[in-house]
Tab-separated table of C-alpha atoms in Angstrom:
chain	number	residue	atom	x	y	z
Q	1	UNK	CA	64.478	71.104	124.240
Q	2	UNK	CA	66.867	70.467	121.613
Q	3	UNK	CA	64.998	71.954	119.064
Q	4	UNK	CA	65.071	75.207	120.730
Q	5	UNK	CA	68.250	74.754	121.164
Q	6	UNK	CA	69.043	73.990	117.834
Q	7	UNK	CA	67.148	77.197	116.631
Q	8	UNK	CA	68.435	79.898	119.047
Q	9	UNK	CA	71.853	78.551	117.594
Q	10	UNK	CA	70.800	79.274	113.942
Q	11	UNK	CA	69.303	82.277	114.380
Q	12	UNK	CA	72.319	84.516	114.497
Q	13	UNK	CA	73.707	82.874	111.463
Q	14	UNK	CA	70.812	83.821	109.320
Q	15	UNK	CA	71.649	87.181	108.640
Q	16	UNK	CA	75.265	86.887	108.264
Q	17	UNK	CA	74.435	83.935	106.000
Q	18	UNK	CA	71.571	86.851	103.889
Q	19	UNK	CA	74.429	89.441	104.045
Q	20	UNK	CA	77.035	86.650	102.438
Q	21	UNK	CA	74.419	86.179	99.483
Q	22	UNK	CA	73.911	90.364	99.204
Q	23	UNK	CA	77.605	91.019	99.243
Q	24	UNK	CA	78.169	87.591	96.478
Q	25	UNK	CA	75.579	89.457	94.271
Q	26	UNK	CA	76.805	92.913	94.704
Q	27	UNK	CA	80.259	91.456	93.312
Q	28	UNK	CA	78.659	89.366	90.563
Q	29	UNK	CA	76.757	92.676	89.679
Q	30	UNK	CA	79.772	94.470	89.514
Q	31	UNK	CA	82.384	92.418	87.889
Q	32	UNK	CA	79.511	91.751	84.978
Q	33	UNK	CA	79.432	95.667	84.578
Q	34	UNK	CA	83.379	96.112	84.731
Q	35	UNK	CA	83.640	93.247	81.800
Q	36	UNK	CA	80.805	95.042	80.214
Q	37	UNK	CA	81.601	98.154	80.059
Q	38	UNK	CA	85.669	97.136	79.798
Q	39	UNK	CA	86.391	99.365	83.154
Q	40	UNK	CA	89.736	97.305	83.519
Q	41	UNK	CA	91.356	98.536	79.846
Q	42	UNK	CA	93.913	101.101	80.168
Q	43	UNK	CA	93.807	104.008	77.994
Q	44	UNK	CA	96.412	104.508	75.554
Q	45	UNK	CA	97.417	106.735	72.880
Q	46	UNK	CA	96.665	105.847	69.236
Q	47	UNK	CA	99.005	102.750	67.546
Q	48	UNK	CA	100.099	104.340	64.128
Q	49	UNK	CA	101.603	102.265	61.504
Q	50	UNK	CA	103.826	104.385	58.782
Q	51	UNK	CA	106.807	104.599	56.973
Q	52	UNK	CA	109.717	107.188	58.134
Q	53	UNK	CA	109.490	109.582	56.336
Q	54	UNK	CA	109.679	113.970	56.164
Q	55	UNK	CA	105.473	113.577	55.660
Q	56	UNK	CA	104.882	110.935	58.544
Q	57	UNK	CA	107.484	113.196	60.734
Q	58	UNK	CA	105.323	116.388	60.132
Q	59	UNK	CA	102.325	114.625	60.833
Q	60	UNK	CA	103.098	113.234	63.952
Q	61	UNK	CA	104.672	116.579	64.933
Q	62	UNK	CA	101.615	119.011	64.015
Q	63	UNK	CA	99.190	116.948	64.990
Q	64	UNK	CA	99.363	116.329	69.359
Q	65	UNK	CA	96.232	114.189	68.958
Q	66	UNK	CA	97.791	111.051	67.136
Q	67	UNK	CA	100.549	111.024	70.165
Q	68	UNK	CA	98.200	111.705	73.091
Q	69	UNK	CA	96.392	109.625	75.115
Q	70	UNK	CA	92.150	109.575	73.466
Q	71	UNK	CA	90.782	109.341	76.989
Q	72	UNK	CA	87.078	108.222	76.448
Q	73	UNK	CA	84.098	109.112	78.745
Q	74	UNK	CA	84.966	107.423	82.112
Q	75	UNK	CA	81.715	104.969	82.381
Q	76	UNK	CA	80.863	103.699	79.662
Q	77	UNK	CA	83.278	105.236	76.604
Q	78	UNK	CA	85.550	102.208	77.110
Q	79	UNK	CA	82.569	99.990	75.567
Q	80	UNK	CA	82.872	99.678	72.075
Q	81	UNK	CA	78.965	99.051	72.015
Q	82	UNK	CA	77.908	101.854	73.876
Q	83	UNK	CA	80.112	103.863	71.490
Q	84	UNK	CA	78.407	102.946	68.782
Q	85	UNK	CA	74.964	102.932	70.529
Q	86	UNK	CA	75.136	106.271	71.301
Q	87	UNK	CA	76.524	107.498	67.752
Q	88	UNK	CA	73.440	105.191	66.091
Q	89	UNK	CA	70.935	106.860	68.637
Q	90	UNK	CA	71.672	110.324	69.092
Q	91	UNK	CA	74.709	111.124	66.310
Q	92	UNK	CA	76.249	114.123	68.695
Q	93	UNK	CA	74.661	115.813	71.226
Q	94	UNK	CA	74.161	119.782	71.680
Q	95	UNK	CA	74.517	119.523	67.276
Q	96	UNK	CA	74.806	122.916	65.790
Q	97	UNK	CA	72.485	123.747	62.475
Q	98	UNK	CA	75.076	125.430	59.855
Q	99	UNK	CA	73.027	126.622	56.759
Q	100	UNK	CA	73.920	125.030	53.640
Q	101	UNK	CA	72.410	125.315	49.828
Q	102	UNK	CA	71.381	121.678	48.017
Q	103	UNK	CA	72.686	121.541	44.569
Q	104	UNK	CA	71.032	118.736	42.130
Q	105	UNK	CA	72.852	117.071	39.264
Q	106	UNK	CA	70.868	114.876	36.707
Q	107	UNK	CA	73.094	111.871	36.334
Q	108	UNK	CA	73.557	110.235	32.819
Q	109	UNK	CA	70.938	107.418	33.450
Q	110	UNK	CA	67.944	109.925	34.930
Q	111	UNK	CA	69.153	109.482	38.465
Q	112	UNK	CA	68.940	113.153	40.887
Q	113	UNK	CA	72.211	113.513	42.839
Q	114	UNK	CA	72.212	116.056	45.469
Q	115	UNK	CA	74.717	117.343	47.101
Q	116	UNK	CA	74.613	120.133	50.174
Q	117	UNK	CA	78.025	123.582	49.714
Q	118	UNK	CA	78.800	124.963	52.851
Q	119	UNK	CA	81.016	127.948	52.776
Q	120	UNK	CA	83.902	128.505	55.222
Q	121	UNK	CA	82.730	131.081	57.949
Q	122	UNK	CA	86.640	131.964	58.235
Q	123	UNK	CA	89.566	132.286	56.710
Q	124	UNK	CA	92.215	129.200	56.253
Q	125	UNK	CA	95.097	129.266	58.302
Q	126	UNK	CA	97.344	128.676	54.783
Q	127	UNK	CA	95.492	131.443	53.551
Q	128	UNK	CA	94.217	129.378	50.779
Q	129	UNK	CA	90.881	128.168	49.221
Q	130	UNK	CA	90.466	124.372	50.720
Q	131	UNK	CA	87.157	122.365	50.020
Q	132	UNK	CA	86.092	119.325	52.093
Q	133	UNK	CA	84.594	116.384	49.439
Q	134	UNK	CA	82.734	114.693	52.535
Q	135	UNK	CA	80.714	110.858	51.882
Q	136	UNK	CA	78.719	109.622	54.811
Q	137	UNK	CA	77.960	106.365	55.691
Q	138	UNK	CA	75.569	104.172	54.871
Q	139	UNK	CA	72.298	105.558	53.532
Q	140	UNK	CA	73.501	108.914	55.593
Q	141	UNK	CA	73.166	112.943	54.425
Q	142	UNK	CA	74.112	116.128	55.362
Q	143	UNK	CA	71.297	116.375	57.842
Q	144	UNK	CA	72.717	114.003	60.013
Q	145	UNK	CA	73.826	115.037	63.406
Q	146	UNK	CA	77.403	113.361	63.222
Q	147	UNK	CA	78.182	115.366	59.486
Q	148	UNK	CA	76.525	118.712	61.039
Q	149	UNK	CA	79.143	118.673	63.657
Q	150	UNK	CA	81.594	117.730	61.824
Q	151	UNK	CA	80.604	120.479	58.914
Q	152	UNK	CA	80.343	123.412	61.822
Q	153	UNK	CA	84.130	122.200	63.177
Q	154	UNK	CA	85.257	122.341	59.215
Q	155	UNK	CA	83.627	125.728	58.458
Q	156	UNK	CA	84.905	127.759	61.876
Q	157	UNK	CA	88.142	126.176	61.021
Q	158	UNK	CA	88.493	127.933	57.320
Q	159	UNK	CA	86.686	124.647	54.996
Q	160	UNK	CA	84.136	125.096	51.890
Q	161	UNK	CA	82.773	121.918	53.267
Q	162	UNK	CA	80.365	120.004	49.809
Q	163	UNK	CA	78.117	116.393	51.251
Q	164	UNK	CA	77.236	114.163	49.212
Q	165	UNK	CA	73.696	112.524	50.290
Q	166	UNK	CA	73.583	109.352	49.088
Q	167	UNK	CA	70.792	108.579	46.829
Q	168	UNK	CA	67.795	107.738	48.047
Q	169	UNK	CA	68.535	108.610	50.976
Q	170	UNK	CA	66.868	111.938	52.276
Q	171	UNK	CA	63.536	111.345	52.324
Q	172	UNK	CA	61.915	114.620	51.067
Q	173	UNK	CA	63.582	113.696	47.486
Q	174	UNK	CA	61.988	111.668	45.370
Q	175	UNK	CA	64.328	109.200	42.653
Q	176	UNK	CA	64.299	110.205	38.822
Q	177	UNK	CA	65.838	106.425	38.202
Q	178	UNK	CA	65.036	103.079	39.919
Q	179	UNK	CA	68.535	103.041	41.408
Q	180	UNK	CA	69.788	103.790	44.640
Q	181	UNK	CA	73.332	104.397	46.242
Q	182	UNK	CA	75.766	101.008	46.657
Q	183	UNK	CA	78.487	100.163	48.857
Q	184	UNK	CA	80.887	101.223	45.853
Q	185	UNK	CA	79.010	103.043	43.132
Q	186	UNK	CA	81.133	106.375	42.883
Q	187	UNK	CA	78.728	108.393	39.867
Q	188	UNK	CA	77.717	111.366	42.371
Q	189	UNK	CA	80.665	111.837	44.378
Q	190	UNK	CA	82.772	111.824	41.044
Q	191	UNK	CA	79.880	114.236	39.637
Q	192	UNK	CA	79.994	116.600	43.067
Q	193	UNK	CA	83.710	116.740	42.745
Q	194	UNK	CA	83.664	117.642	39.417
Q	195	UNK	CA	81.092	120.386	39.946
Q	196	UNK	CA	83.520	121.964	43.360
Q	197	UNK	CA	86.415	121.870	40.429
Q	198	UNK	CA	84.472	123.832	38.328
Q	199	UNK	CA	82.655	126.402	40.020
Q	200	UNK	CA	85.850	126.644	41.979
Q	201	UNK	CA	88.947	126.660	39.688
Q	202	UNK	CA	91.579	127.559	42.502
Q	203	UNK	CA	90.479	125.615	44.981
Q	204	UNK	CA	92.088	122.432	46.673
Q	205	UNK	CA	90.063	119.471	47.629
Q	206	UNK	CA	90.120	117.219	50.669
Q	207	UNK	CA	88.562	114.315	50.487
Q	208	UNK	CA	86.785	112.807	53.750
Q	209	UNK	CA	84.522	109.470	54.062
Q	210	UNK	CA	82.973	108.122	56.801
Q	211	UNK	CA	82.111	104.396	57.137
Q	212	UNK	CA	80.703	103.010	53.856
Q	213	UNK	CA	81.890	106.866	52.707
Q	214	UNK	CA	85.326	105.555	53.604
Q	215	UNK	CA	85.383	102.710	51.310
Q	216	UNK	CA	83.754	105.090	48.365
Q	217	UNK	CA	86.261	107.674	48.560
Q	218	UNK	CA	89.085	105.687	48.581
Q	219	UNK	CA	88.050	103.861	45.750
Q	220	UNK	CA	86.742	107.292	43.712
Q	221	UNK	CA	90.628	107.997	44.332
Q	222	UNK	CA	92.133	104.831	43.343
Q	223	UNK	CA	89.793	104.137	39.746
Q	224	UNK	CA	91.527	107.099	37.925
Q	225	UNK	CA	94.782	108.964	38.551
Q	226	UNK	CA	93.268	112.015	37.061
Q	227	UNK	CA	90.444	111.805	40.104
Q	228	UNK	CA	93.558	113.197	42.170
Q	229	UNK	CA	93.886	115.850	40.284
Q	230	UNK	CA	93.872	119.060	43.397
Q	231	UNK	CA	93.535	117.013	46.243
Q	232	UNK	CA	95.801	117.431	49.129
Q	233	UNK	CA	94.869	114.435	51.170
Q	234	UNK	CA	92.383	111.956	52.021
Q	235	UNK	CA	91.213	110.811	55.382
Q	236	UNK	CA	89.130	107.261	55.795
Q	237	UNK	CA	86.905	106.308	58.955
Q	238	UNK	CA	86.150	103.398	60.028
Q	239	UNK	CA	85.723	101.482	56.881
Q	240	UNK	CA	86.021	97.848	56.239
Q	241	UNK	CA	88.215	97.865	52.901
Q	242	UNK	CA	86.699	94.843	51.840
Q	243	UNK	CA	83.070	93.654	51.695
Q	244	UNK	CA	83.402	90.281	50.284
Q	245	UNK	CA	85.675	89.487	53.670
Q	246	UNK	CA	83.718	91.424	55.784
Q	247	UNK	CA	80.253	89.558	54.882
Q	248	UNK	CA	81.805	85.895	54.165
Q	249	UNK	CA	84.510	85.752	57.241
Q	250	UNK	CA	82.819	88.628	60.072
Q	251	UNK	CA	79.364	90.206	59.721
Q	252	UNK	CA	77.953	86.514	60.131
Q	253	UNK	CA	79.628	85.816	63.089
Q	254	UNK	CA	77.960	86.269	66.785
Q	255	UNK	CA	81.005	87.173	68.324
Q	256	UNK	CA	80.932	90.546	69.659
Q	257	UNK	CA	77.284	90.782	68.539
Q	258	UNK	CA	78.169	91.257	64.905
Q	259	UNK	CA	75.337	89.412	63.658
Q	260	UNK	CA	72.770	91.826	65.742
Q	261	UNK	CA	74.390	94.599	64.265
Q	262	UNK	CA	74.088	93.063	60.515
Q	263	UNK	CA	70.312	92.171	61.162
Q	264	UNK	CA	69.578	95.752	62.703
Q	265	UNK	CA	71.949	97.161	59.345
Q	266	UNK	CA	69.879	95.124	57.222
Q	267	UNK	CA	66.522	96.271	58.224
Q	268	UNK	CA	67.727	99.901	58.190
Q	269	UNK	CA	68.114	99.137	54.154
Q	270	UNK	CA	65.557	96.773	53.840
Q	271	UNK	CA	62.744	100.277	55.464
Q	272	UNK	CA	64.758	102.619	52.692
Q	273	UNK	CA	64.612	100.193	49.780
Q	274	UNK	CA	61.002	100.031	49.912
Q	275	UNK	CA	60.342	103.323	50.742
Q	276	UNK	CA	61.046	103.192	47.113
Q	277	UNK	CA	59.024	100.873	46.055
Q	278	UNK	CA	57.071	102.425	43.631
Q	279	UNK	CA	59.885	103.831	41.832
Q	280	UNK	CA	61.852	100.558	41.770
Q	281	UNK	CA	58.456	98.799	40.086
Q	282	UNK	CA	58.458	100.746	36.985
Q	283	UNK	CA	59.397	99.516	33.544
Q	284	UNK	CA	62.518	100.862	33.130
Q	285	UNK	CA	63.875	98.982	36.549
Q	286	UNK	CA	66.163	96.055	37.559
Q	287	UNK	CA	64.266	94.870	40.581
Q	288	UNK	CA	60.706	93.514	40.407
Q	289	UNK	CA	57.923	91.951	42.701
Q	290	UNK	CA	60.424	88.657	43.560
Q	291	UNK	CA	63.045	90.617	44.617
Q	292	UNK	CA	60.716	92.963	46.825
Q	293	UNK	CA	59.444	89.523	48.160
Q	294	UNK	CA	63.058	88.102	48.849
Q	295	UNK	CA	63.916	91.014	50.140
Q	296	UNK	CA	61.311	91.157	52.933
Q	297	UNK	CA	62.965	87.811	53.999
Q	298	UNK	CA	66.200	89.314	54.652
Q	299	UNK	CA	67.812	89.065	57.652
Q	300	UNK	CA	71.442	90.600	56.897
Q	301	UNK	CA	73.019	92.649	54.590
Q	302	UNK	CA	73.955	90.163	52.134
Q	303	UNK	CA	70.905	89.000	51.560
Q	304	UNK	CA	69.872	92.555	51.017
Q	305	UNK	CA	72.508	92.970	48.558
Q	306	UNK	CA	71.878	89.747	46.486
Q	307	UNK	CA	68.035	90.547	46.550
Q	308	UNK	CA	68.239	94.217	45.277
Q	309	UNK	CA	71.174	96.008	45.703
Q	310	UNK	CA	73.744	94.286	43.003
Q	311	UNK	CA	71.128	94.004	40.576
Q	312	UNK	CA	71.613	97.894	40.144
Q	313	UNK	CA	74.409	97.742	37.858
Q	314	UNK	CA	74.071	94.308	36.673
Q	315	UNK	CA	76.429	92.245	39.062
Q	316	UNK	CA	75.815	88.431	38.474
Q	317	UNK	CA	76.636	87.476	41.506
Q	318	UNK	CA	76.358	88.936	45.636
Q	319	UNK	CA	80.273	87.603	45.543
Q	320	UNK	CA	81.132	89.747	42.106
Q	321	UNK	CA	79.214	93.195	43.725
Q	322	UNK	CA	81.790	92.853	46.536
Q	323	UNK	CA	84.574	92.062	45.056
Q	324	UNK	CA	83.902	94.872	42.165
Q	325	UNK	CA	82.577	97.388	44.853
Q	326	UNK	CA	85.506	97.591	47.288
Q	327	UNK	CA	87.810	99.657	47.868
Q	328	UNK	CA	90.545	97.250	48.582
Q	329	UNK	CA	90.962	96.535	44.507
Q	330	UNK	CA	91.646	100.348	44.337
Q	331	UNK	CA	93.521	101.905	47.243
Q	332	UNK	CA	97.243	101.358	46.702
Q	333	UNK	CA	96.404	103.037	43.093
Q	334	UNK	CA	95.958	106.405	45.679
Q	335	UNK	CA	99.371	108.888	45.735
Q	336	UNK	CA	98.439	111.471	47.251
Q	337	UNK	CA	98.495	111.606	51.344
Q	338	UNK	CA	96.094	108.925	52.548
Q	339	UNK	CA	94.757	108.595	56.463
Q	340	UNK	CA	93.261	105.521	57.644
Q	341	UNK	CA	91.408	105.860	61.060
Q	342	UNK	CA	90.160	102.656	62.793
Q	343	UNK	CA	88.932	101.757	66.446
Q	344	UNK	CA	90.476	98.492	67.628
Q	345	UNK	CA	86.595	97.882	69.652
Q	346	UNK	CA	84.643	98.780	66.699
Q	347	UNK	CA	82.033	96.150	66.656
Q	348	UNK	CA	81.417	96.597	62.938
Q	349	UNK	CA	84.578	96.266	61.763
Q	350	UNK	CA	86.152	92.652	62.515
Q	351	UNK	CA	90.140	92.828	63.700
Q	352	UNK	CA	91.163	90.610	60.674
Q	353	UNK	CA	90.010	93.112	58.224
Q	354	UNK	CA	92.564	95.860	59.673
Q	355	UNK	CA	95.217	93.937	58.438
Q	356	UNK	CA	94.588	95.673	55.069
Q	357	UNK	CA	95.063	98.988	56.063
Q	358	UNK	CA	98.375	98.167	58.553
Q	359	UNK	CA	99.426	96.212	55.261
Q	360	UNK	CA	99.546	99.164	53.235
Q	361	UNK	CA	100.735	101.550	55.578
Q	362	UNK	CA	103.590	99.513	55.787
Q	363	UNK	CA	104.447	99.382	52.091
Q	364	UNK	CA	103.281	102.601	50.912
Q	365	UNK	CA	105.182	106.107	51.974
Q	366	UNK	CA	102.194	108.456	51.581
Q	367	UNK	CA	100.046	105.802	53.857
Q	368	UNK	CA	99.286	107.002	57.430
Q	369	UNK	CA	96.848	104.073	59.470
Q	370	UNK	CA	95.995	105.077	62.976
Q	371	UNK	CA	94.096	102.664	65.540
Q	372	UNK	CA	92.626	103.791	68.247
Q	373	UNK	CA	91.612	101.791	71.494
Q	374	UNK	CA	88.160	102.107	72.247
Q	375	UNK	CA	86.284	104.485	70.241
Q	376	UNK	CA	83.830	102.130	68.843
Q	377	UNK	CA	82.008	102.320	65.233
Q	378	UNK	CA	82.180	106.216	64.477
Q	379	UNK	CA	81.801	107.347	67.989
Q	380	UNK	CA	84.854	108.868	69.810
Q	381	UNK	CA	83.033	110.084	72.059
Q	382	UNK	CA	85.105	112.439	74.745
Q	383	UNK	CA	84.218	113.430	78.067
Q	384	UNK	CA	84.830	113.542	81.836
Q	385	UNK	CA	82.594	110.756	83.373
Q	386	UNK	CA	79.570	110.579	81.697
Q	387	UNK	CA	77.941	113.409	79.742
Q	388	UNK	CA	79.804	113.274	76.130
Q	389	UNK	CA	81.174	116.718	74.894
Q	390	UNK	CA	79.240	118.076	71.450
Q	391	UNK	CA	82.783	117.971	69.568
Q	392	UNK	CA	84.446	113.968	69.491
Q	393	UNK	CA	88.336	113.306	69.445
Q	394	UNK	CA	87.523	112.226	65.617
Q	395	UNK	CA	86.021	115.862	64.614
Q	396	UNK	CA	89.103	117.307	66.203
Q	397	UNK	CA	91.710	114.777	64.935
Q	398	UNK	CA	90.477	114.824	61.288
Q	399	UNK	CA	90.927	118.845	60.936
Q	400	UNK	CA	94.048	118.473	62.988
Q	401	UNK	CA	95.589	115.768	60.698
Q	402	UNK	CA	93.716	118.063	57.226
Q	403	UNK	CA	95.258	121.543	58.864
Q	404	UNK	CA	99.045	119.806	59.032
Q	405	UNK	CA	98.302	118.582	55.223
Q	406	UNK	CA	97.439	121.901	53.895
Q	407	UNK	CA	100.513	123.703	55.423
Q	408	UNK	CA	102.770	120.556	54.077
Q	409	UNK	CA	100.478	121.218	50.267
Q	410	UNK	CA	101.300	125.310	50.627
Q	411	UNK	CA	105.322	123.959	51.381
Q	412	UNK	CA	105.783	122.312	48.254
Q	413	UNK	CA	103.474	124.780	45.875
Q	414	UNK	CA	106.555	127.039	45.467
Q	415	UNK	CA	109.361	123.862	44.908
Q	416	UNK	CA	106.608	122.272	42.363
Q	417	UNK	CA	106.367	125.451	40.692
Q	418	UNK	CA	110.174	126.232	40.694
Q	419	UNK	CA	110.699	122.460	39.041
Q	420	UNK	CA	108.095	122.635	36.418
Q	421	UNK	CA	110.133	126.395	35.684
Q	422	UNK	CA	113.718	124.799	35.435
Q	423	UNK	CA	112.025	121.811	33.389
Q	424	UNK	CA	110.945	124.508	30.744
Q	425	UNK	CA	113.792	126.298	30.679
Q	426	UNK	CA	115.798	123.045	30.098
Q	427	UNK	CA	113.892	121.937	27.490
Q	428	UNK	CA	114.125	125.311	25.934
């Protein structure tokens, strides 16, 4: 008798006890998912780091987007990794085609750089002739989805937009010269430039980098002063500034899975190198069998870079191709106005590395640096809950930011022109 009992007195606990467990894993569930995709951070308008000045003023008063709130896609655009997910996976969506024509330059050691003009499909608001220099990131060209978009925004907004694509990297051209691009080798974006300047005389240049791109363009800027020569401004996103930090102090680290992201960056390279192959086994070539072999043991990108890629222009050492390559030996050499973008949950990018740029910024009156909250590794994605829109808060801030530079360029034409007068006269 007391078993039944004991049973009729358990049985009405049972399901409340089952609906207990349900409602414990329904909260697990969705606390994992708010940590996950960072539900709980609070959107915020960009930090930016600058000196006082009449530039920095005009900036930050033409341009609404470095003062307003970037307000991500609700669901997931608050994850730094889904950011960059998304931007690896699809580049944009709804990506327009704009037609282009590829130019080739033979390079002084046999190499093919290729470059793709786009002409403006309007006029400039200044009025003027204005040419976009653009470097993508790593092992990137024109026909990627995140530099169409980005083109097709430049164009309706008045820009002669000119890509570099990074050698070796389409794969419908072949290499003249067992060499491929490297993280700081700036031979075909110095030889595209030149070629805008020339077949252009009157036009000004803007120079825009993306990622690896970032770090090239700065440091095209910073190796000669006469590499400034026309440009109005130069806008950097989401580099690292320095490689030897990056790979010895971040990339190898598992914290916020930067060491998934190295191995899946390092296989990316590792398919392209030896898509090569033949090419890189001629006579004429740096790299032979052994470093094909060490290479296929490669599990980051420094061990891709000590197997192959410094032994492109003779670096002794993985430790001397970073130091040599980066930007950060370079980038205080730069006058002229210089933007630094970063994300603050770029997964990519390590925070101790944006010290550079909020370093500079601070010291240098023509330095702008701008850090963004979420945003992730060349994503900025926008939208209302989840579908992205085609055009991303950095398309739009980058032309903003360029269209406030031009007008402040057009500004001081006349007062330049007026001194260089009155300094002829006086010397007369």
């Amino acid at each position: 008798m007391s078993t039944l009992q004991d049973a009729d007195t358990l049985g009405p606990e049972l399901p409340a006890m089952f609906d207990g467990v349900k409602l414990a894993a329904m909260a697990t569930v969705l606390y994992v998912l708010v940590r996950c995709l960072n539900l709980s951070s609070r959107v915020e308008p960009p930090r930016v780091t600058c000196q006082d000045t009449a530039l920095s003023r005009h900036l930050l008063r033409s341009c609404p987007l470095l003062t307003k709130v970037y307000v991500p896609p609700l669901l997931w655009g608050k994850s730094g990794h889904l950011q960059t997910v998304l931007y690896g996976k699809m580049g944009r969506i709804r990506t327009p085609t704009p037609r282009g024509a590829r130019k080739f330059l033979l390079m002084p050691d046999g190499a093919t750089a290729t470059f793709d003009l786009f002409e403006a499909l309007g006029e400039h608001k200044t009025g003027g002739d204005v040419t976009m220099v653009i470097c993508p990131g790593i092992g990137n060209h024109s026909e990627q989805k995140y530099i169409r978009t980005f083109v097709d925004h430049s164009q309706r907004r008045g820009y002669r937009c000119a890509v570099l694509n990074h050698l070796g990297a389409l794969p419908q051209v072949e290499l003249t010269s067992p060499r491929l691009f490297t993280y700081g080798c700036t031979w075909e974006f110095g030889a595209m430039v030149d070629w805008v300047k020339r077949q252009h005389p009157h036009t000004l240049l803007v120079v825009v980098g993306f990622s690896l791109g970032g770090n090239l363009v700065c440091k095209f800027l910073g190796e000669k002063p006469s590499n400034q020569n026309r440009v109005v401004c130069c806008i950097s996103v989401c580099q690292g500034y320095s490689a030897l930090r990056r790979a010895q102090e971040t990339f190898l680290q598992w914290d916020q899975c930067r060491r998934l992201y190295n191995f899946i960056l390092a296989e990316k390279m590792k398919n392209l190198i030896l898509s090569h192959r033949r090419s890189f086994l001629s006579s004429s070539s740096s790299v032979g069998e052994v470093d094909l072999g060490r290479l296929s043991t490669a599990t980051s990108l420094m061990q891709v870079d000590d197997a192959v890629m410094r032994k492109f222009h003779g670096y002794a050492s993985v430790k001397e191709y970073y130091e040599q390559e980066s930007c950060v030996q370079h980038i205080s050499n730069v006058q002229v106005p210089l933007l630094l973008l970063n994300s603050s949950d770029d997964p990519l990018v390590h925070p101790a590395l944006l010290d550079i740029p909020r370093s500079l910024a601070e010291k240098k009156p023509n330095v702008m640096f701008v850090l963004t909250q979420h945003g992730g590794h060349m994503g900025f994605f926008e939208g209302a809950v989840l579908l992205p829109r085609p055009l991303t808060w950095m398309d739009k801030v980058v032309v903003e930011c360029v269209d406030a530079l031009c007008w402040w360029e057009e500004q001081l034409l006349p007062c330049d022109h007026q001194q260089s007068e009155t300094a002829t006269s006086l010397d007369d």
